[in-house]
Amino acid sequence: MFSALGGSSPSKKLLFGLALALVVCTSVVDIALAQIEIETSSLSYSSDCILHSGSGLRNVYVRLAFNSGSSAARFRMELGPGVTMTYVSESSPYSSLGYALAGISICFDACLTGDPLIDTVTFMSYGTDTPYSEVRIVPHPSAQTVEVEKCDGSTVAAYGGRLEIISPGIPPLNCPTPRLFPGTPLPFDCAPPVSVENTTWGLIKALYRN
């Protein structure tokens, strides 16, 4: 086993063991990263990654999966070439800034674990999407990666999920592999800015009159 290393001396065995441990640890880190998934079911995290094209309203559900503890997320939803659906509305059970197609930051207002549903985006489908087109989670325009804020305040990269659109009668492919974007995770704020209005010194003094 150690002949490729030129022998089996204790020092070379130690180096081989360290290299193997590094590979294993790297694999564990990759698997442990959160994923922002997009699905066609709101019930629970699943591999329901196929959206059948047809006329009418279609909901796309955004879920934070493989989540060991997070307080916020920042991403954008991208319609790939061939997608002809149009955006109608969206809703999140948490505080948010922006909207999915332009870039959204979502504050969970708590430390969440598990696989929470964080956003629901509604589209009008016309049944004209090119088969195997994709809806994708990609970095927010102000970010380099898809980002999740952990409960300790640190920001980490997350995998961006993908949803495949097919027409009735066309066999689905395998679920598209989530993508990890290169770049540095950056701190972000998902609280709306406080509104400010013009005032005068007289109005300020009036606040303190009996």
Short mmCIF file of C-alpha atoms in Angstrom, two decimals:
data_model
loop_
_atom_site.label_atom_id
_atom_site.label_comp_id
_atom_site.label_asym_id
_atom_site.label_seq_id
_atom_site.Cartn_x
_atom_site.Cartn_y
_atom_site.Cartn_z
CA MET A 1 0.00 0.00 0.00
CA PHE A 2 2.88 2.34 0.78
CA SER A 3 5.07 1.31 -2.15
CA ALA A 4 3.86 4.35 -4.06
CA LEU A 5 5.41 6.46 -1.33
CA GLY A 6 8.78 4.81 -1.77
CA GLY A 7 8.59 2.60 1.32
CA SER A 8 6.69 2.14 4.52
CA SER A 9 8.79 4.02 7.08
CA PRO A 10 6.91 5.44 10.11
CA SER A 11 7.35 9.00 8.86
CA LYS A 12 5.91 8.17 5.44
CA LYS A 13 3.04 6.26 7.02
CA LEU A 14 2.31 9.33 9.12
CA LEU A 15 2.33 11.61 6.07
CA PHE A 16 0.00 9.26 4.22
CA GLY A 17 -2.33 9.15 7.22
CA LEU A 18 -2.40 12.94 7.44
CA ALA A 19 -3.16 13.23 3.71
CA LEU A 20 -5.99 10.70 4.02
CA ALA A 21 -7.39 12.52 7.03
CA LEU A 22 -7.31 15.80 5.10
CA VAL A 23 -9.31 14.28 2.24
CA VAL A 24 -11.89 12.84 4.64
CA CYS A 25 -12.21 16.13 6.53
CA THR A 26 -12.63 18.08 3.29
CA SER A 27 -15.40 15.72 2.20
CA VAL A 28 -17.17 16.13 5.53
CA VAL A 29 -16.98 19.93 5.27
CA ASP A 30 -18.47 19.86 1.76
CA ILE A 31 -21.33 17.63 2.86
CA ALA A 32 -21.96 19.77 5.94
CA LEU A 33 -22.56 22.97 3.94
CA ALA A 34 -26.11 24.23 3.86
CA GLN A 35 -28.11 24.20 0.64
CA ILE A 36 -30.77 26.67 -0.45
CA GLU A 37 -33.08 24.31 -2.32
CA ILE A 38 -36.00 25.06 -4.62
CA GLU A 39 -38.83 22.56 -4.73
CA THR A 40 -42.37 22.01 -5.97
CA SER A 41 -43.69 20.83 -2.60
CA SER A 42 -44.04 22.82 0.59
CA LEU A 43 -44.61 19.86 2.90
CA SER A 44 -41.10 18.74 3.72
CA TYR A 45 -37.57 18.65 2.36
CA SER A 46 -37.43 16.18 -0.52
CA SER A 47 -35.87 15.63 -3.93
CA ASP A 48 -39.00 17.02 -5.62
CA CYS A 49 -36.96 18.96 -8.15
CA ILE A 50 -39.14 18.61 -11.26
CA LEU A 51 -41.67 21.26 -12.28
CA HIS A 52 -44.15 20.17 -14.95
CA SER A 53 -44.82 22.93 -17.44
CA GLY A 54 -48.47 23.86 -17.99
CA SER A 55 -50.90 26.77 -17.93
CA GLY A 56 -51.71 28.35 -14.58
CA LEU A 57 -50.10 29.49 -11.36
CA ARG A 58 -47.04 27.57 -10.14
CA ASN A 59 -45.47 27.87 -6.69
CA VAL A 60 -41.73 27.40 -6.23
CA TYR A 61 -40.71 26.78 -2.62
CA VAL A 62 -37.33 27.85 -1.24
CA ARG A 63 -36.01 25.76 1.64
CA LEU A 64 -32.79 25.89 3.65
CA ALA A 65 -31.58 22.29 3.83
CA PHE A 66 -28.69 20.59 5.67
CA ASN A 67 -29.00 23.43 8.16
CA SER A 68 -27.23 22.97 11.50
CA GLY A 69 -28.22 26.41 12.78
CA SER A 70 -28.73 29.66 10.84
CA SER A 71 -30.23 33.11 11.37
CA ALA A 72 -30.41 34.55 7.82
CA ALA A 73 -29.86 33.83 4.12
CA ARG A 74 -29.08 35.91 1.03
CA PHE A 75 -29.54 34.77 -2.58
CA ARG A 76 -31.22 35.42 -5.92
CA MET A 77 -33.53 33.20 -7.96
CA GLU A 78 -32.58 33.04 -11.64
CA LEU A 79 -34.76 31.88 -14.53
CA GLY A 80 -32.55 30.09 -17.03
CA PRO A 81 -32.80 30.36 -20.83
CA GLY A 82 -35.99 28.75 -22.08
CA VAL A 83 -38.10 29.61 -19.02
CA THR A 84 -41.16 31.64 -20.03
CA MET A 85 -42.92 31.82 -16.66
CA THR A 86 -43.57 35.30 -15.29
CA TYR A 87 -43.25 36.43 -11.69
CA VAL A 88 -46.52 37.07 -9.82
CA SER A 89 -45.76 37.38 -6.11
CA GLU A 90 -43.90 35.88 -3.18
CA SER A 91 -44.16 35.53 0.56
CA SER A 92 -41.82 34.61 3.39
CA PRO A 93 -42.70 33.76 6.99
CA TYR A 94 -39.68 35.83 8.05
CA SER A 95 -38.46 39.42 7.72
CA SER A 96 -37.04 40.08 4.27
CA LEU A 97 -35.47 42.78 2.15
CA GLY A 98 -35.87 42.69 -1.64
CA TYR A 99 -37.45 39.92 -3.68
CA ALA A 100 -36.18 36.69 -5.14
CA LEU A 101 -35.69 37.58 -8.81
CA ALA A 102 -33.76 40.77 -7.97
CA GLY A 103 -32.01 39.44 -4.87
CA ILE A 104 -33.45 38.84 -1.41
CA SER A 105 -32.08 38.81 2.14
CA ILE A 106 -34.18 36.93 4.69
CA CYS A 107 -33.81 37.28 8.49
CA PHE A 108 -35.21 34.31 10.41
CA ASP A 109 -35.60 36.38 13.62
CA ALA A 110 -34.25 33.37 15.52
CA CYS A 111 -31.67 30.60 15.30
CA LEU A 112 -33.28 27.96 13.09
CA THR A 113 -32.22 24.34 12.65
CA GLY A 114 -33.62 21.63 10.42
CA ASP A 115 -34.97 22.35 6.92
CA PRO A 116 -37.17 25.46 7.20
CA LEU A 117 -39.24 26.79 4.33
CA ILE A 118 -38.00 30.37 3.93
CA ASP A 119 -39.73 31.74 0.81
CA THR A 120 -42.55 30.91 -1.62
CA VAL A 121 -42.46 32.41 -5.11
CA THR A 122 -45.51 32.27 -7.38
CA PHE A 123 -45.21 32.30 -11.16
CA MET A 124 -47.69 32.32 -14.04
CA SER A 125 -46.85 29.41 -16.30
CA TYR A 126 -47.93 29.36 -19.96
CA GLY A 127 -46.82 25.83 -20.83
CA THR A 128 -44.23 27.14 -23.29
CA ASP A 129 -41.02 26.52 -21.35
CA THR A 130 -38.25 24.74 -23.24
CA PRO A 131 -37.90 21.19 -21.83
CA TYR A 132 -35.09 20.79 -19.26
CA SER A 133 -34.91 24.54 -18.61
CA GLU A 134 -33.90 25.43 -15.07
CA VAL A 135 -34.80 27.75 -12.23
CA ARG A 136 -31.65 28.32 -10.17
CA ILE A 137 -30.50 29.75 -6.85
CA VAL A 138 -27.50 32.02 -7.51
CA PRO A 139 -25.61 34.70 -5.52
CA HIS A 140 -27.34 37.93 -4.53
CA PRO A 141 -26.19 40.82 -6.79
CA SER A 142 -24.27 42.28 -3.82
CA ALA A 143 -22.61 38.96 -2.99
CA GLN A 144 -19.99 36.61 -4.42
CA THR A 145 -21.65 33.39 -3.24
CA VAL A 146 -24.99 32.10 -2.03
CA GLU A 147 -24.79 33.03 1.65
CA VAL A 148 -26.13 31.86 4.99
CA GLU A 149 -25.55 33.63 8.30
CA LYS A 150 -24.86 31.17 11.10
CA CYS A 151 -26.22 31.61 14.62
CA ASP A 152 -22.83 32.88 15.84
CA GLY A 153 -22.99 35.77 13.35
CA SER A 154 -20.49 34.38 10.85
CA THR A 155 -21.39 34.24 7.16
CA VAL A 156 -20.70 31.07 5.16
CA ALA A 157 -21.17 29.93 1.58
CA ALA A 158 -24.09 27.62 0.77
CA TYR A 159 -24.92 25.44 -2.20
CA GLY A 160 -27.52 26.86 -4.61
CA GLY A 161 -30.23 24.42 -5.64
CA ARG A 162 -31.72 24.01 -9.12
CA LEU A 163 -35.20 23.09 -10.35
CA GLU A 164 -35.78 21.43 -13.72
CA ILE A 165 -38.83 22.23 -15.86
CA ILE A 166 -40.21 19.58 -18.22
CA SER A 167 -43.29 19.30 -20.42
CA PRO A 168 -45.92 16.56 -19.92
CA GLY A 169 -44.83 13.31 -21.56
CA ILE A 170 -41.12 14.13 -21.49
CA PRO A 171 -39.10 11.92 -19.14
CA PRO A 172 -37.30 13.79 -16.36
CA LEU A 173 -33.54 13.75 -15.98
CA ASN A 174 -31.85 13.31 -12.62
CA CYS A 175 -32.20 16.15 -10.15
CA PRO A 176 -29.77 18.92 -11.13
CA THR A 177 -26.73 18.99 -8.86
CA PRO A 178 -26.64 22.00 -6.47
CA ARG A 179 -23.85 24.43 -7.26
CA LEU A 180 -21.27 25.92 -4.90
CA PHE A 181 -20.11 29.32 -6.16
CA PRO A 182 -16.53 30.51 -5.69
CA GLY A 183 -16.02 33.68 -3.74
CA THR A 184 -15.83 35.06 -0.23
CA PRO A 185 -18.96 35.09 1.97
CA LEU A 186 -19.65 38.64 3.13
CA PRO A 187 -21.61 39.99 6.12
CA PHE A 188 -25.04 41.30 5.15
CA ASP A 189 -28.03 43.03 6.70
CA CYS A 190 -31.54 41.78 6.02
CA ALA A 191 -33.44 44.39 8.04
CA PRO A 192 -35.28 47.09 6.03
CA PRO A 193 -33.77 50.57 6.44
CA VAL A 194 -35.50 52.88 8.91
CA SER A 195 -37.56 55.47 7.06
CA VAL A 196 -36.43 59.07 7.49
CA GLU A 197 -38.47 62.17 6.75
CA ASN A 198 -37.54 65.84 6.58
CA THR A 199 -38.23 67.92 9.68
CA THR A 200 -37.56 71.35 11.17
CA TRP A 201 -36.24 72.59 14.51
CA GLY A 202 -39.75 73.79 15.37
CA LEU A 203 -41.20 70.31 14.88
CA ILE A 204 -38.47 68.79 17.05
CA LYS A 205 -39.18 71.29 19.91
CA ALA A 206 -42.89 70.55 19.61
CA LEU A 207 -42.24 66.93 20.55
CA TYR A 208 -41.20 68.04 24.04
CA ARG A 209 -44.01 70.51 24.76
CA ASN A 210 -46.68 69.66 27.34
#
